[in-house]
Coordinates of C-alpha atoms and ligand atoms in Angstrom, one line a residue:
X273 CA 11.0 -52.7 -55.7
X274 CA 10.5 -54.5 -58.8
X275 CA 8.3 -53.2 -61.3
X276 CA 6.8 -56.9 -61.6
X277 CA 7.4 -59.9 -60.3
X278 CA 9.2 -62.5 -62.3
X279 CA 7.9 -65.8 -62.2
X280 CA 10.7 -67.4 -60.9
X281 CA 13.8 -65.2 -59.1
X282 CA 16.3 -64.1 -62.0
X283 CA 19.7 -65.6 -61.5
X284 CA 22.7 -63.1 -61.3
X285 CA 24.7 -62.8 -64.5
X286 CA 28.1 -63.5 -65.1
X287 CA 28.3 -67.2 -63.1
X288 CA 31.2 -69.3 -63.7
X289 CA 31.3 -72.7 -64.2
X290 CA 32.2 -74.6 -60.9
X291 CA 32.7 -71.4 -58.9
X292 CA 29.4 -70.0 -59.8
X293 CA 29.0 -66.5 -58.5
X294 CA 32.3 -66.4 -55.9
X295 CA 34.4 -65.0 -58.6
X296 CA 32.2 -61.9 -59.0
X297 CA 31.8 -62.1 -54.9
X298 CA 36.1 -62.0 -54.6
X299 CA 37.3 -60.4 -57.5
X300 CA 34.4 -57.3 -57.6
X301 CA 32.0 -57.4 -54.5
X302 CA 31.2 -53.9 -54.5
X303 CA 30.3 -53.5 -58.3
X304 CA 28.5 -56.6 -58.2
X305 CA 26.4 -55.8 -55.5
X306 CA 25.4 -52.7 -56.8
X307 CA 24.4 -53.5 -59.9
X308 CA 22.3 -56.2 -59.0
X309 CA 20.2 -53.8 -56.5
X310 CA 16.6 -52.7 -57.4
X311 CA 16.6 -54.0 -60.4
X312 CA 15.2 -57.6 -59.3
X313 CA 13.2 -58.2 -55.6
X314 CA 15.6 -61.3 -55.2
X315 CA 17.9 -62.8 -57.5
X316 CA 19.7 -66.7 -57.1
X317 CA 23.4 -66.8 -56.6
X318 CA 25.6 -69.8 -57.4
X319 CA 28.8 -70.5 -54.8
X320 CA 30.8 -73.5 -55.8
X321 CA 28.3 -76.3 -54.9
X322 CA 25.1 -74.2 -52.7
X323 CA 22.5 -71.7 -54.2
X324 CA 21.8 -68.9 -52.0
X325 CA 19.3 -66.1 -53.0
X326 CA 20.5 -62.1 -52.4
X327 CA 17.1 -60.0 -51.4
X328 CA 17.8 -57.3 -53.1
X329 CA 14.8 -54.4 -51.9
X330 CA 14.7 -52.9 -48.8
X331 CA 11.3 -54.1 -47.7
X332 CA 12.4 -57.8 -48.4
X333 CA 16.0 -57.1 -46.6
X334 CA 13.9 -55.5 -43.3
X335 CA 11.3 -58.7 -43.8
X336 CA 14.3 -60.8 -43.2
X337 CA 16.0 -59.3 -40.4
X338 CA 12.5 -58.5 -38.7
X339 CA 11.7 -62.1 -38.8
X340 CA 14.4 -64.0 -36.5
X341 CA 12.9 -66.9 -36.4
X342 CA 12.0 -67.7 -39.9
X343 CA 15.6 -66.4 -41.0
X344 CA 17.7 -67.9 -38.5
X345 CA 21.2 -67.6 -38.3
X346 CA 22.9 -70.8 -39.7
X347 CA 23.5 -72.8 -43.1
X348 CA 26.7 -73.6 -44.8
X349 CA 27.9 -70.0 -45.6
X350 CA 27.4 -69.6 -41.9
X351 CA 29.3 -72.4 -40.8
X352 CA 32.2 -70.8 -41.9
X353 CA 31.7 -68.2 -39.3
X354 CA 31.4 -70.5 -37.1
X355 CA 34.8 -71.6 -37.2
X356 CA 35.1 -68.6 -35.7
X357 CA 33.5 -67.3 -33.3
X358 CA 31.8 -70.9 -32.4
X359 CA 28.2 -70.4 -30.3
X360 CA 28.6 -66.3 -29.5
X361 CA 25.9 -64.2 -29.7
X362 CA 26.4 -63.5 -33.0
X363 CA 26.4 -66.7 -34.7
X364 CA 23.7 -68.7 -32.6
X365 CA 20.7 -69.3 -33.3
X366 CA 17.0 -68.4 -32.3
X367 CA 16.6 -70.6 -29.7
X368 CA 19.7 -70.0 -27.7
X369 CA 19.9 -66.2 -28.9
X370 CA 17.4 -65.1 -26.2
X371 CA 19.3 -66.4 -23.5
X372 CA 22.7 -65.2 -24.1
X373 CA 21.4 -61.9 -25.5
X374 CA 19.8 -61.3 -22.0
X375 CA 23.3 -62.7 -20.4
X376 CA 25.0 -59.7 -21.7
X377 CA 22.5 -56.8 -22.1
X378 CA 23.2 -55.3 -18.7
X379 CA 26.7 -54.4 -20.0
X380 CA 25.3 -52.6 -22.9
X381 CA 22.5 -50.5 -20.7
X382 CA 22.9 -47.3 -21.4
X383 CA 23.8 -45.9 -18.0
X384 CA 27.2 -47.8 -18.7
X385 CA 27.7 -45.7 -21.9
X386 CA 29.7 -42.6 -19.4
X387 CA 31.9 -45.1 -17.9
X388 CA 33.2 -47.2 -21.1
X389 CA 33.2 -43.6 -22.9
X390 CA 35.6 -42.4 -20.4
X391 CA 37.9 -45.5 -20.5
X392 CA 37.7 -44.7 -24.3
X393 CA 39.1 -41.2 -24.1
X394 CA 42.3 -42.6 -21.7
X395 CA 42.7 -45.0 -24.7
X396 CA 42.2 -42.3 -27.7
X397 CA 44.5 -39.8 -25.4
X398 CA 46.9 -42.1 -24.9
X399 CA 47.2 -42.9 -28.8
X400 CA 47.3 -39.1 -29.8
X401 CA 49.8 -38.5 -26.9
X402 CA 52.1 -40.5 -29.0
X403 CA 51.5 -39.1 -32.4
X404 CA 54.6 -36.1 -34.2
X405 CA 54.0 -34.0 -36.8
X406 CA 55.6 -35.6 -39.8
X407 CA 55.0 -39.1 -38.7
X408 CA 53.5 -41.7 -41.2
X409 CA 50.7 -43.6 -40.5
X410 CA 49.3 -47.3 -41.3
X411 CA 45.9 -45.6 -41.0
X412 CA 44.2 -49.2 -40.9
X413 CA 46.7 -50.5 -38.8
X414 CA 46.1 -47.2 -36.0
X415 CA 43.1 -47.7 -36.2
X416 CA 42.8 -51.3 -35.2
X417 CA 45.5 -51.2 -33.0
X418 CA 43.6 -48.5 -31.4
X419 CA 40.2 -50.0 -31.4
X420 CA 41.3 -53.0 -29.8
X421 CA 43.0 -51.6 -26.6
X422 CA 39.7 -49.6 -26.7
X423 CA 38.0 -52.9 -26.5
X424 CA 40.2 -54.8 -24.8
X425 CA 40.3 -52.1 -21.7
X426 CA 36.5 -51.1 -22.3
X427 CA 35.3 -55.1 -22.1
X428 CA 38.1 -57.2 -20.1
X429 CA 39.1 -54.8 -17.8
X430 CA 42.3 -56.2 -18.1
X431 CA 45.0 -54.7 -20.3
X432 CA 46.0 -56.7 -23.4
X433 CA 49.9 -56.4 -23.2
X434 CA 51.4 -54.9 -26.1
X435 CA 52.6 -58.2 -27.7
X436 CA 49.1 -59.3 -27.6
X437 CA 47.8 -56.6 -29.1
X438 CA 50.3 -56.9 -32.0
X439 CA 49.5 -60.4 -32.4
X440 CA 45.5 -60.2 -32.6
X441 CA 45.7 -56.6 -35.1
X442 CA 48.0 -59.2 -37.3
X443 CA 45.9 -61.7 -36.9
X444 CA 42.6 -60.1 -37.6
X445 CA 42.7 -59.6 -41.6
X446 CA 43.8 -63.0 -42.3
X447 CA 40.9 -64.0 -40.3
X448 CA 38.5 -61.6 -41.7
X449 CA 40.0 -62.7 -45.1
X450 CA 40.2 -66.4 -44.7
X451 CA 36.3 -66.7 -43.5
X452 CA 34.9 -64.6 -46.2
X453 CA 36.7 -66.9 -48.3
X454 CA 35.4 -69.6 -47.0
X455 CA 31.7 -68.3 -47.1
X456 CA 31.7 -67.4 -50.8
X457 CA 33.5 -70.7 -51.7
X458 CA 31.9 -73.3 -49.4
X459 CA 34.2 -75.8 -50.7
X460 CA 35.5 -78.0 -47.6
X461 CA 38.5 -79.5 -49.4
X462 CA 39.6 -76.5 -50.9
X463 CA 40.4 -75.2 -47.0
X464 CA 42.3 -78.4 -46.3
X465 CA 45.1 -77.9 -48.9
X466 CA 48.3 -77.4 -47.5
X467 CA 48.0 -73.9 -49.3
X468 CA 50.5 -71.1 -47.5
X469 CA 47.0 -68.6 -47.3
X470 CA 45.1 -72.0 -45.2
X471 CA 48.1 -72.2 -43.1
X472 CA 48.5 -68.6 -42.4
X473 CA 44.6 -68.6 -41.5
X474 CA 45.0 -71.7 -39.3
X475 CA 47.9 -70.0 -37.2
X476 CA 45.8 -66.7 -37.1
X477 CA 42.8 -68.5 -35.2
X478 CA 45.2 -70.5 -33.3
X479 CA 46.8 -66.8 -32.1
X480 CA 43.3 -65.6 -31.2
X481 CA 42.5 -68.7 -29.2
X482 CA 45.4 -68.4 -27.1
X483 CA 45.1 -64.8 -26.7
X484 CA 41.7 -65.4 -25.4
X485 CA 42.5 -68.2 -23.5
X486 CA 45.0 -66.8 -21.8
X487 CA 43.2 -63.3 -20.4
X488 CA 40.5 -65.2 -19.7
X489 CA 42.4 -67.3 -17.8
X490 CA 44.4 -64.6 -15.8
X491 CA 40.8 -62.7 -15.0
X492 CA 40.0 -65.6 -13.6
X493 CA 42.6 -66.4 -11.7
X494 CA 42.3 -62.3 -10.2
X495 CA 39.2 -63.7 -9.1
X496 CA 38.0 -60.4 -8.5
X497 CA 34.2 -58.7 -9.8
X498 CA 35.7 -56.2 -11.9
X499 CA 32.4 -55.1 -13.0
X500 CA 32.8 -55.0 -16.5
X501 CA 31.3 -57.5 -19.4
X502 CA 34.1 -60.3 -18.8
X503 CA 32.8 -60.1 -15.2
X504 CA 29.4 -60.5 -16.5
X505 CA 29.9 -63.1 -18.8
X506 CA 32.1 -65.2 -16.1
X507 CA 29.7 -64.6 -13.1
X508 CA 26.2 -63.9 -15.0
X509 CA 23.3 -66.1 -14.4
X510 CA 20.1 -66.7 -16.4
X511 CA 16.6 -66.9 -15.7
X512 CA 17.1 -70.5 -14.6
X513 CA 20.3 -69.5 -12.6
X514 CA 22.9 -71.4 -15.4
X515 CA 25.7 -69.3 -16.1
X516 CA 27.6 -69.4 -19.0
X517 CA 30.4 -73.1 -19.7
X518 CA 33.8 -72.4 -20.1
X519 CA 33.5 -72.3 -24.1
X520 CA 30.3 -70.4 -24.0
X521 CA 32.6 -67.5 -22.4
X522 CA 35.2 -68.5 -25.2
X523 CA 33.0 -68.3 -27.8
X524 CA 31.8 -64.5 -26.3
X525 CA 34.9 -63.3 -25.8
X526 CA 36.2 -63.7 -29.2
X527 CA 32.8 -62.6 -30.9
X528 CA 33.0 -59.3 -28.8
X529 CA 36.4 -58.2 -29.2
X530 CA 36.5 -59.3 -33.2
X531 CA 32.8 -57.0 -33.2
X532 CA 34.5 -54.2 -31.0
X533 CA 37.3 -54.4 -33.0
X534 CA 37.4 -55.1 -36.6
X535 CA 34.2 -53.3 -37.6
X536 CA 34.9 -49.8 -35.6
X537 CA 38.7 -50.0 -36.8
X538 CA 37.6 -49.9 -40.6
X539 CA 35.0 -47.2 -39.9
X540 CA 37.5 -45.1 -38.2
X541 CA 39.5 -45.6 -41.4
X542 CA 37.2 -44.6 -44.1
X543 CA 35.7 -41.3 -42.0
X544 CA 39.5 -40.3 -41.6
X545 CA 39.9 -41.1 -45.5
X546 CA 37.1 -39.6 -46.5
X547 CA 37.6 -36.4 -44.1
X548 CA 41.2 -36.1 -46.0
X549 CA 39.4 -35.7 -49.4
X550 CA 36.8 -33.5 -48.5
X551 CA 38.6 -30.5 -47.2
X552 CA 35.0 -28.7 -46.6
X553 CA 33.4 -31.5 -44.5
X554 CA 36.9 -31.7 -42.8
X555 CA 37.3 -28.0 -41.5
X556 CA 33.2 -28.5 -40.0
X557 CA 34.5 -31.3 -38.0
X558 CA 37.7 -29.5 -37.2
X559 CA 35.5 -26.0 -36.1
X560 CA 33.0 -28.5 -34.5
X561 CA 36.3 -30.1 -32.6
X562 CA 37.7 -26.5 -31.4
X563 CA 34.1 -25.2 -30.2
X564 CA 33.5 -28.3 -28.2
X565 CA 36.7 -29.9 -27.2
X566 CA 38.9 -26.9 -27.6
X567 CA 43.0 -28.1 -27.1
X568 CA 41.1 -30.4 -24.3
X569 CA 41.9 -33.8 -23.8
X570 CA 39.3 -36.4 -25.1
X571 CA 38.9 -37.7 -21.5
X572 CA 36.9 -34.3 -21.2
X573 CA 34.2 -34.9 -23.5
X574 CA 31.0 -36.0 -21.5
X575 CA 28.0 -37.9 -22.7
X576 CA 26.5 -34.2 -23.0
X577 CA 28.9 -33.0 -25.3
X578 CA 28.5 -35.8 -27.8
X579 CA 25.3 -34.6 -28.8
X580 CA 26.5 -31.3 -29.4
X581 CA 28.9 -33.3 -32.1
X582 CA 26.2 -32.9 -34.6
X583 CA 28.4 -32.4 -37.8
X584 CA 30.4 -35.0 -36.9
X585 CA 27.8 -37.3 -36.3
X586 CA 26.7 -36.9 -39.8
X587 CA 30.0 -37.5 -41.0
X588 CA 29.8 -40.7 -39.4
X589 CA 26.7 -41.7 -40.5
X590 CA 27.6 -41.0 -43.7
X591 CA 30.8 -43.1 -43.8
X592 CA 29.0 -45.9 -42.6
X593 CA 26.3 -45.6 -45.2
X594 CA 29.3 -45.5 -47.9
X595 CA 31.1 -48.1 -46.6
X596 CA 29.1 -50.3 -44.0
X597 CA 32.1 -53.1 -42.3
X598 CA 29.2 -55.3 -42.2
X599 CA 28.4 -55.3 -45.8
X600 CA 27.1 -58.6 -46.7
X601 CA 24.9 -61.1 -44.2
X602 CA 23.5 -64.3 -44.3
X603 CA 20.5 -66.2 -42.6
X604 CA 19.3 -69.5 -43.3
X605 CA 15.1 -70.0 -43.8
X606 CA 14.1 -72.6 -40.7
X607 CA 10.5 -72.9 -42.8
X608 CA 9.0 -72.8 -46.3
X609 CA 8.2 -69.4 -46.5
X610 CA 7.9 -66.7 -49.6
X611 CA 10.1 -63.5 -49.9
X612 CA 9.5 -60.8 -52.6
X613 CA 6.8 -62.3 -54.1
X614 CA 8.4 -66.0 -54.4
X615 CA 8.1 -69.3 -52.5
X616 CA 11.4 -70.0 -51.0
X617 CA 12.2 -73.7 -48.9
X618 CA 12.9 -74.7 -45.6
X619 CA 16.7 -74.7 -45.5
X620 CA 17.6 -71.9 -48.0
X621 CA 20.4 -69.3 -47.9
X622 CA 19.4 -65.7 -47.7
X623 CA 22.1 -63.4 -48.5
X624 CA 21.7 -59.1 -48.3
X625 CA 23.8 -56.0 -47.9
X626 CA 23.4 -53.0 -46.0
X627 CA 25.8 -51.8 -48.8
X628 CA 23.1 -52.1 -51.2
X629 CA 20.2 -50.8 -49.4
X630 CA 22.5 -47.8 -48.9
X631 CA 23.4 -47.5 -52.2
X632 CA 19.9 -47.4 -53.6
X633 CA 19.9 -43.9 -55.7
X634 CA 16.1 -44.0 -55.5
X635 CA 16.8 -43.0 -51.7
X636 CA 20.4 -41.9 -52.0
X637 CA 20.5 -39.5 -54.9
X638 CA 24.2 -39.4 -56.2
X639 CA 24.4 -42.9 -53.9
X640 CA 28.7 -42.9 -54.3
X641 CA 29.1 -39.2 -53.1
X642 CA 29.9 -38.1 -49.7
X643 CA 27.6 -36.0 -48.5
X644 CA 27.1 -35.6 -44.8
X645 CA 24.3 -33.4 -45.3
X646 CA 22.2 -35.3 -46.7
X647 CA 21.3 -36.3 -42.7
X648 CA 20.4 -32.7 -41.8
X649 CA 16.8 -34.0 -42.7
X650 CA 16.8 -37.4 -43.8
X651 CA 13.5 -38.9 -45.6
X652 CA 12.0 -42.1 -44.2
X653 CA 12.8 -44.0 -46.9
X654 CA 16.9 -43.1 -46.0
X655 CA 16.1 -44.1 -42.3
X656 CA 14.6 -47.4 -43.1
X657 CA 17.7 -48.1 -46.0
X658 CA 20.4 -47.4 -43.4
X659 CA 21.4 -50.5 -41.8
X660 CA 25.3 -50.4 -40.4
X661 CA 24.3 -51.7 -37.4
X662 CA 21.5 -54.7 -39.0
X663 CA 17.8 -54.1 -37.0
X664 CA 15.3 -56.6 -35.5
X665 CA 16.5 -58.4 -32.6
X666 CA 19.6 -59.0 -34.3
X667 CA 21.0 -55.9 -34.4
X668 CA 24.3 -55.0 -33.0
X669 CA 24.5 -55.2 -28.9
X670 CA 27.2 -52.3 -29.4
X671 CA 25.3 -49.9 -31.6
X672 CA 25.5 -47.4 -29.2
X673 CA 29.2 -48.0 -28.1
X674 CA 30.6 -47.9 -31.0
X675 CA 28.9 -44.5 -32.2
X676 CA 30.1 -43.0 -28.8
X677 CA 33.8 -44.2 -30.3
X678 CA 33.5 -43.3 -33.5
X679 CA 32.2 -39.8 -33.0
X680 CA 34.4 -39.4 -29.9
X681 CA 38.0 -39.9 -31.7
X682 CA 36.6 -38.4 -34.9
X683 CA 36.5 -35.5 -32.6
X684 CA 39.7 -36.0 -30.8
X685 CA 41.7 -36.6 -33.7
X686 CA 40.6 -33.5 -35.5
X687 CA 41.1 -31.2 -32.8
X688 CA 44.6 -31.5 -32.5
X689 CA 45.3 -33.0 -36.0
X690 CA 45.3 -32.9 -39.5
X691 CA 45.8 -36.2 -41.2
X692 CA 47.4 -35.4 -45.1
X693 CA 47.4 -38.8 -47.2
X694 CA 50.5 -39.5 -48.6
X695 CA 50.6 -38.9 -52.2
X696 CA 50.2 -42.0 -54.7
X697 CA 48.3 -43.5 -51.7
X698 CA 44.5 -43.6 -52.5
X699 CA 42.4 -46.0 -50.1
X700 CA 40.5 -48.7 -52.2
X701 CA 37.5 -50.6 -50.6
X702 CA 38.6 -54.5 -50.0
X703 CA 35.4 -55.9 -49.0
X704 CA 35.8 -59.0 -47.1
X705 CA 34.2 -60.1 -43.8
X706 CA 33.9 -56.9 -43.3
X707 CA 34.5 -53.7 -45.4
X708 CA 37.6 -52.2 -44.7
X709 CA 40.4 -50.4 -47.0
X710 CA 43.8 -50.8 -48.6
X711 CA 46.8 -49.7 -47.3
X712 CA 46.0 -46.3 -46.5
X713 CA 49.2 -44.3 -45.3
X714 CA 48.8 -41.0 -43.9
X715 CA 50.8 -37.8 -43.1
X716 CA 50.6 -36.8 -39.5
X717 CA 50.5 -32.8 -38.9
X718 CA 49.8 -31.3 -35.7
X719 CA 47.9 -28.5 -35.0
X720 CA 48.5 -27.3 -31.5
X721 CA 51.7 -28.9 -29.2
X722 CA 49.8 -31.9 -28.3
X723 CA 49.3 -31.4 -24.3
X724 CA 47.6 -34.4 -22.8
X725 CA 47.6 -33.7 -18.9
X726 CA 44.4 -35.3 -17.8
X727 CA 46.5 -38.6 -17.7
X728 CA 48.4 -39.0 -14.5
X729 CA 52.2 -39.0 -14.8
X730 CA 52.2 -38.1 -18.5
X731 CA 52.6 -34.6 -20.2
X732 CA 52.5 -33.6 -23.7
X733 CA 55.0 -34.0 -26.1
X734 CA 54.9 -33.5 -29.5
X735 CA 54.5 -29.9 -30.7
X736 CA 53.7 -28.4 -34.1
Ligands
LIG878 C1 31.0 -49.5 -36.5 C2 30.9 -50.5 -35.6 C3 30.0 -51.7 -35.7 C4 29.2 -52.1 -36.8 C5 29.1 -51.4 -38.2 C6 28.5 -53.3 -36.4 C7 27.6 -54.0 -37.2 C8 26.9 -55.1 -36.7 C9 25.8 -55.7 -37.5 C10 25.3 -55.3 -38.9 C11 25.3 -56.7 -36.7 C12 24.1 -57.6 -37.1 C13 24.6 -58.8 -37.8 C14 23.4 -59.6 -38.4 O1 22.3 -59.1 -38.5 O2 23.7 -60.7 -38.9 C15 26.0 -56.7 -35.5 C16 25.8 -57.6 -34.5 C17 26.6 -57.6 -33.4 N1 27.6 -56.8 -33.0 FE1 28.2 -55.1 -34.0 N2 28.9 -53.6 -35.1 C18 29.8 -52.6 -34.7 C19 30.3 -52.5 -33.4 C20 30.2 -53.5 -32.4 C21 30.7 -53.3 -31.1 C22 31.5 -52.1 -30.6 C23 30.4 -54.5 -30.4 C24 30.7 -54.9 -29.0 C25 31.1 -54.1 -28.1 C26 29.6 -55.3 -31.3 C27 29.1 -56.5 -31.0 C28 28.1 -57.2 -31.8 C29 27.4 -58.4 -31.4 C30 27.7 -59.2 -30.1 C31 26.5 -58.7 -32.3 C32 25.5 -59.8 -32.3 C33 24.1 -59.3 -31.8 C34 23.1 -60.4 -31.8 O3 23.0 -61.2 -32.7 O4 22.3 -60.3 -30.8 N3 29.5 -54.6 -32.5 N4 27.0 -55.7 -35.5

């Protein structure tokens, strides 16, 4: 909090002329985030043409997200995300929220949590199955690869081929890239030029609007209830009995698998980077791993176990308070209303971080280290800071999913390997859409031959 309250919000230094702040916002997100935390309740930003405040204090950031309907999704910034994921649940506003939030809750329920964390384990057992000591890894390019057949089996039922698959983990970083672009340089013409990067993110949405297209296509054609959320989102019915039009379930789809996708893949990529340079918090996960997995498969590991994951689980937390994918978020104000002490009009951008609010080293002494124990017995004020997943009615659908993954292969991983980064290879933060690393490459090592029966027709392979 501010000690007092300027009169009018301070504007953030180091603007340049035309582009305002989006220089600062490309060229050094992270360091200009940070700095401008705590020191002001909410500061003006300048990007290209638009203003846009950043609430910078906790209390203001929770105001925000805890009042939907005064800050809506929408405004130019948004737009951009838009051109995305259209009308999903993540991108529409209040007034059509409700509806599609109550469309796909059921697949969220918790009693579904067993079932998708089982066709998880196939997925993660199936990707280790594959893995030799000795082998180098794309870590960020495993991990997404592996996330998405996660989401693609977990969600569609069907099975994303493996060309597919290529295609959307290629595609998926020029996206992320090319909106975040967009969003901190809100200049239309700019996009238009017939630039190589605006034609490589044209042909990146084009290859995730034919993927999409066509597997939602062939589950139709199946015909078939396969009981999972593509089912939900093809057959479900509101309140009124309307289901869903065609590019309502287009719009889902590809707001789903780029949320199941993109945001767990760079998590999974930062705990594994993290766990590789802190040997100490890497041989608690590994004993934690052995005690409750053993040389099991993951497919083993029931809801009851995770729980019993408890280092891990602070590992987790802790990697996504370092490094929160969903970093920076916007909202546009559908009233005059004040935040932090100031008047702020109908029609404004709202910009704030997670990252910040997790970074605050009035709540998070020594806020860069990574110190999973500082969860053993977290203050409130850490609780109420910590916002990976956003809060209010806003927050992620998938909270809960995508802790099951992350603490589930975290586990799975370490039980049967060690992952050494190759040297001269140290992963850098590249915060775009979302927060995700460098090119981090990795050594492979096994630590026991790598059996994997529970999966019919397949036995282990690689030894140590
Ligand atoms: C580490 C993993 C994840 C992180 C850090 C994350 C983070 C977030 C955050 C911060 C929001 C709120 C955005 C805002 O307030 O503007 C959100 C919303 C959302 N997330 Fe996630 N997410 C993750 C995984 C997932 C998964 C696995 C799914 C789907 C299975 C998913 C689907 C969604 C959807 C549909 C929304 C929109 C919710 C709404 O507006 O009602 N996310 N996510």
């Amino acid at each position: 909090m501010p000690a007092a309250i300027a009169a009018r919000p301070v504007e953030a230094p180091h603007a340049l002329p035309l582009l305002g702040h989006a220089g600062q916002l490309w060229f050094r997100p992270l360091p200009f985030i940070r700095e401008l935390a705590y020191k002001h309740g909410l500061v003006t930003l300048r990007l290209g043409p638009y203003r846009a405040y950043l609430a910078c204090g906790t209390a203001d950031v929770l105001e925000v997200l805890h009042d939907a309907r005064t800050f809506d999704k929408g405004g130019p910034l948004f737009e951009k995300a838009r051109l995305l994921v259209g009308d999903g649940l993540v991108s529409s506003d209040f007034t059509t929220h409700r509806r599609q939030r109550l469309l796909l809750q059921p697949a969220f329920h918790t009693a579904r949590l067993p079932g998708y964390q089982q066709l998880m384990a196939r997925q993660v057992d199936a990707t280790l199955a594959t893995w030799r000591t000795g082998q180098v890894l794309d870590l960020g390019h495993a991990m997404h690869t592996l996330t998405l057949r996660v989401a693609a089996r977990t969600m569609f039922g069907a099975r994303l081929d493996d060309r597919a698959i290529g295609e959307v983990v290629a595609a998926m970083p020029v996206i992320m890239r090319g909106v975040y672009q967009r969003m901190v340089l809100p200049v239309d013409w700019t996009h238009r030029l017939p630039l190589p990067a605006n034609r490589r993110f044209e042909r990146a949405r084009a290859t995730m609007h034919r993927v999409i297209g066509d597997t939602v296509r062939a589950y139709r054609r199946s015909g078939q209830d396969h009981h999972d959320l593509l089912s939900i989102l093809v057959h479900g019915r509101d309140e009124h009995g309307a289901g869903l039009t065609e590019e309502e379930i287009h719009d889902q789809v590809m707001t789903l698998l780029i949320g199941a996708t993109e945001p767990p893949g760079d998590a999974l990529t930062w705990i594994f980077s993290l766990l590789a340079a802190h040997p100490d918090a890497e041989r608690a996960v590994r004993a934690e791993a052995d005690h409750v997995l053993g040389c099991r498969p993951a497919t083993v590991l029931t809801p009851d176990d995770l729980p019993r994951l408890e280092h891990t689980h602070r590992v987790v937390r802790e990697a996504l308070r370092l490094y929160p994918p969903a970093w920076l978020l916007t909202r546009t104000t559908t009233r005059d209303t004040r935040l932090a002490g100031h008047p702020v009009k109908k029609g404004s951008t709202v910009l704030f971080s997670p990252y910040q609010t997790q970074h605050d080293p009035r709540v998070f002494p020594e806020p860069r280290r990574f110190d999973p124990d500082r969860w053993r017995a977290p203050t409130a004020a850490a609780r109420l800071a910590m916002l990976p997943f956003g809060a209010g009615n806003r927050k992620c659908i998938g909270d809960e999913v995508a802790l099951t993954e992350l603490v589930g292969v975290t586990a799975a991983v370490a039980a049967r390997f060690r992952l050494r980064p190759v040297s001269g290879t140290t992963p850098r933060p590249v915060a775009r859409a979302s927060l995700g690393a460098d090119r981090v490459l990795m050594t492979v090592q096994s630590r026991r031959p790598n059996t994997v029966r529970s999966l019919p027709g397949r036995t282990g392979t690689a030894a140590s």
